[in-house]
């Protein structure tokens, strides 16, 4: 992952993801994650409140990393097809992982995606205002695109 995280966090994420592949989130215990990461429970709680907090933070890291190189300013209105293609390519970077993490908690995943898409466009109010558009419209458009692309909803 391109987002800066500590080695301990990465161990926790890796352990959790392995467990999540075979278990619903409500069956995963902090102790199981800690055993897989070879850490103490107190270390886990330095970073996360529980496995739901861990899931949410992992999703957000994947979403942020997916869109870190996304250059929306150059193409969103001028070349909409290229915009959608690039947006889709960014999204596909972690599609399998996000689909797995979101299974059984689709609503929370969609809130995380929506928040991060809002953050993506919120920084560019000046550019968006020059086009006479509101960033909420841009983020809503992208959110709809993401929603249609996630396989957990089909």
CSV table of C-alpha atoms in Angstrom, one decimal:
chain,number,residue,atom,x,y,z
A,1,UNK,CA,0.0,0.0,0.0
A,2,UNK,CA,1.4,3.4,-0.9
A,3,UNK,CA,-0.1,5.2,2.2
A,4,UNK,CA,2.4,5.5,5.0
A,5,UNK,CA,1.7,3.2,7.9
A,6,UNK,CA,3.8,1.6,10.6
A,7,UNK,CA,5.1,-2.0,10.4
A,8,UNK,CA,2.9,-2.9,13.3
A,9,UNK,CA,-0.2,-1.6,11.5
A,10,UNK,CA,0.7,-3.5,8.4
A,11,UNK,CA,1.1,-6.7,10.5
A,12,UNK,CA,-2.4,-6.1,12.0
A,13,UNK,CA,-3.9,-5.4,8.6
A,14,UNK,CA,-2.4,-8.5,7.0
A,15,UNK,CA,-3.5,-10.7,9.9
A,16,UNK,CA,-7.0,-9.3,9.8
A,17,UNK,CA,-7.3,-9.6,6.1
A,18,UNK,CA,-6.3,-13.3,6.2
A,19,UNK,CA,-8.9,-13.9,8.8
A,20,UNK,CA,-11.6,-12.0,6.9
A,21,UNK,CA,-11.1,-14.1,3.8
A,22,UNK,CA,-12.7,-17.1,5.7
A,23,UNK,CA,-14.8,-15.5,8.4
A,24,UNK,CA,-17.6,-13.0,8.8
A,25,UNK,CA,-16.4,-9.9,10.7
A,26,UNK,CA,-18.6,-10.7,13.7
A,27,UNK,CA,-16.7,-14.0,14.2
A,28,UNK,CA,-13.2,-12.4,14.2
A,29,UNK,CA,-11.9,-11.6,17.6
A,30,UNK,CA,-9.1,-9.1,18.5
A,31,UNK,CA,-7.2,-12.0,20.0
A,32,UNK,CA,-7.2,-13.8,16.7
A,33,UNK,CA,-5.9,-10.8,14.9
A,34,UNK,CA,-3.2,-10.3,17.5
A,35,UNK,CA,-2.1,-14.0,17.4
A,36,UNK,CA,-1.8,-13.7,13.6
A,37,UNK,CA,0.2,-10.5,13.8
A,38,UNK,CA,2.3,-11.8,16.7
A,39,UNK,CA,1.5,-8.8,18.9
A,40,UNK,CA,-0.1,-8.1,22.3
A,41,UNK,CA,-3.7,-7.0,22.6
A,42,UNK,CA,-2.6,-3.7,24.2
A,43,UNK,CA,-0.6,-3.0,21.0
A,44,UNK,CA,-3.7,-3.6,18.9
A,45,UNK,CA,-5.7,-1.1,21.0
A,46,UNK,CA,-3.0,1.5,20.5
A,47,UNK,CA,-4.1,1.7,16.9
A,48,UNK,CA,-7.8,0.5,16.8
A,49,UNK,CA,-10.8,0.4,19.0
A,50,UNK,CA,-12.1,-3.0,17.7
A,51,UNK,CA,-12.2,-5.1,14.5
A,52,UNK,CA,-14.9,-2.7,13.1
A,53,UNK,CA,-12.7,0.3,13.5
A,54,UNK,CA,-9.8,-1.7,12.0
A,55,UNK,CA,-12.0,-2.6,9.0
A,56,UNK,CA,-13.1,1.0,8.5
A,57,UNK,CA,-9.5,2.3,8.7
A,58,UNK,CA,-8.3,-0.4,6.3
A,59,UNK,CA,-11.0,0.4,3.8
A,60,UNK,CA,-10.2,4.1,4.0
A,61,UNK,CA,-6.5,3.5,3.4
A,62,UNK,CA,-7.3,1.4,0.3
A,63,UNK,CA,-9.7,4.1,-1.0
A,64,UNK,CA,-7.2,6.9,-0.4
A,65,UNK,CA,-4.4,4.9,-2.0
A,66,UNK,CA,-6.5,4.0,-5.0
A,67,UNK,CA,-7.1,7.7,-5.8
A,68,UNK,CA,-3.7,9.2,-4.8
A,69,UNK,CA,-2.6,9.5,-8.5
A,70,UNK,CA,-6.0,10.3,-9.9
A,71,UNK,CA,-5.8,13.5,-11.9
A,72,UNK,CA,-9.5,14.6,-12.0
A,73,UNK,CA,-8.8,18.2,-12.7
A,74,UNK,CA,-7.5,17.7,-16.2
A,75,UNK,CA,-10.3,15.5,-17.6
A,76,UNK,CA,-13.5,15.6,-15.6
A,77,UNK,CA,-15.4,17.9,-17.9
A,78,UNK,CA,-13.1,18.0,-21.0
A,79,UNK,CA,-12.8,14.3,-21.5
A,80,UNK,CA,-15.5,12.5,-19.6
A,81,UNK,CA,-14.8,9.1,-21.1
A,82,UNK,CA,-11.2,9.2,-20.1
A,83,UNK,CA,-12.3,10.5,-16.7
A,84,UNK,CA,-14.5,7.4,-16.2
A,85,UNK,CA,-11.8,5.1,-17.5
A,86,UNK,CA,-9.2,6.5,-15.1
A,87,UNK,CA,-11.6,6.6,-12.2
A,88,UNK,CA,-12.5,2.9,-12.9
A,89,UNK,CA,-8.8,2.0,-13.1
A,90,UNK,CA,-8.2,3.6,-9.7
A,91,UNK,CA,-11.1,1.9,-8.2
A,92,UNK,CA,-10.1,-1.5,-9.5
A,93,UNK,CA,-6.8,-1.4,-7.6
A,94,UNK,CA,-8.5,-2.7,-4.5
A,95,UNK,CA,-11.9,-3.8,-5.7
A,96,UNK,CA,-11.4,-7.4,-4.6
A,97,UNK,CA,-10.2,-6.4,-1.1
A,98,UNK,CA,-13.0,-3.8,-0.7
A,99,UNK,CA,-15.6,-6.2,-1.8
A,100,UNK,CA,-14.4,-8.7,0.8
A,101,UNK,CA,-14.1,-6.2,3.6
A,102,UNK,CA,-17.5,-4.7,2.8
A,103,UNK,CA,-19.4,-8.0,2.8
A,104,UNK,CA,-22.0,-7.9,5.5
A,105,UNK,CA,-21.3,-4.2,6.2
A,106,UNK,CA,-22.1,-2.6,2.8
A,107,UNK,CA,-23.6,0.5,4.2
A,108,UNK,CA,-20.5,1.4,6.3
A,109,UNK,CA,-18.3,0.7,3.2
A,110,UNK,CA,-20.4,3.0,1.1
A,111,UNK,CA,-20.1,5.8,3.7
A,112,UNK,CA,-16.4,5.4,3.8
A,113,UNK,CA,-16.2,5.6,0.0
A,114,UNK,CA,-18.5,8.5,-0.1
A,115,UNK,CA,-16.5,10.4,2.5
A,116,UNK,CA,-13.2,9.8,0.7
A,117,UNK,CA,-14.6,10.8,-2.7
A,118,UNK,CA,-15.9,14.0,-1.0
A,119,UNK,CA,-12.4,14.6,0.3
A,120,UNK,CA,-11.0,14.0,-3.2
A,121,UNK,CA,-13.1,16.9,-4.6
A,122,UNK,CA,-13.3,19.1,-1.6
A,123,UNK,CA,-9.7,20.2,-2.0
A,124,UNK,CA,-10.4,21.6,-5.4
A,125,UNK,CA,-13.2,24.0,-4.8
A,126,UNK,CA,-11.5,26.8,-6.7
A,127,UNK,CA,-11.1,24.6,-9.8
A,128,UNK,CA,-14.6,23.2,-9.6
A,129,UNK,CA,-16.1,26.7,-9.1
A,130,UNK,CA,-14.3,27.9,-12.3
A,131,UNK,CA,-16.4,25.3,-14.1
A,132,UNK,CA,-19.6,26.5,-12.4
A,133,UNK,CA,-20.0,23.2,-10.6
A,134,UNK,CA,-20.3,22.2,-7.0
A,135,UNK,CA,-18.0,19.5,-5.6
A,136,UNK,CA,-21.0,17.7,-4.2
A,137,UNK,CA,-22.2,17.0,-7.8
A,138,UNK,CA,-18.8,15.7,-8.8
A,139,UNK,CA,-18.5,13.5,-5.7
A,140,UNK,CA,-22.1,12.3,-6.1
A,141,UNK,CA,-21.4,11.3,-9.7
A,142,UNK,CA,-18.3,9.4,-8.7
A,143,UNK,CA,-20.1,7.8,-5.7
A,144,UNK,CA,-22.8,6.5,-8.1
A,145,UNK,CA,-20.1,5.1,-10.4
A,146,UNK,CA,-18.4,3.4,-7.5
A,147,UNK,CA,-21.7,2.0,-6.2
A,148,UNK,CA,-22.4,0.5,-9.6
A,149,UNK,CA,-19.0,-1.0,-9.8
A,150,UNK,CA,-18.9,-2.8,-6.5
A,151,UNK,CA,-19.7,-6.5,-6.9
A,152,UNK,CA,-21.2,-6.8,-3.4
A,153,UNK,CA,-24.3,-5.0,-4.5
A,154,UNK,CA,-25.0,-7.0,-7.6
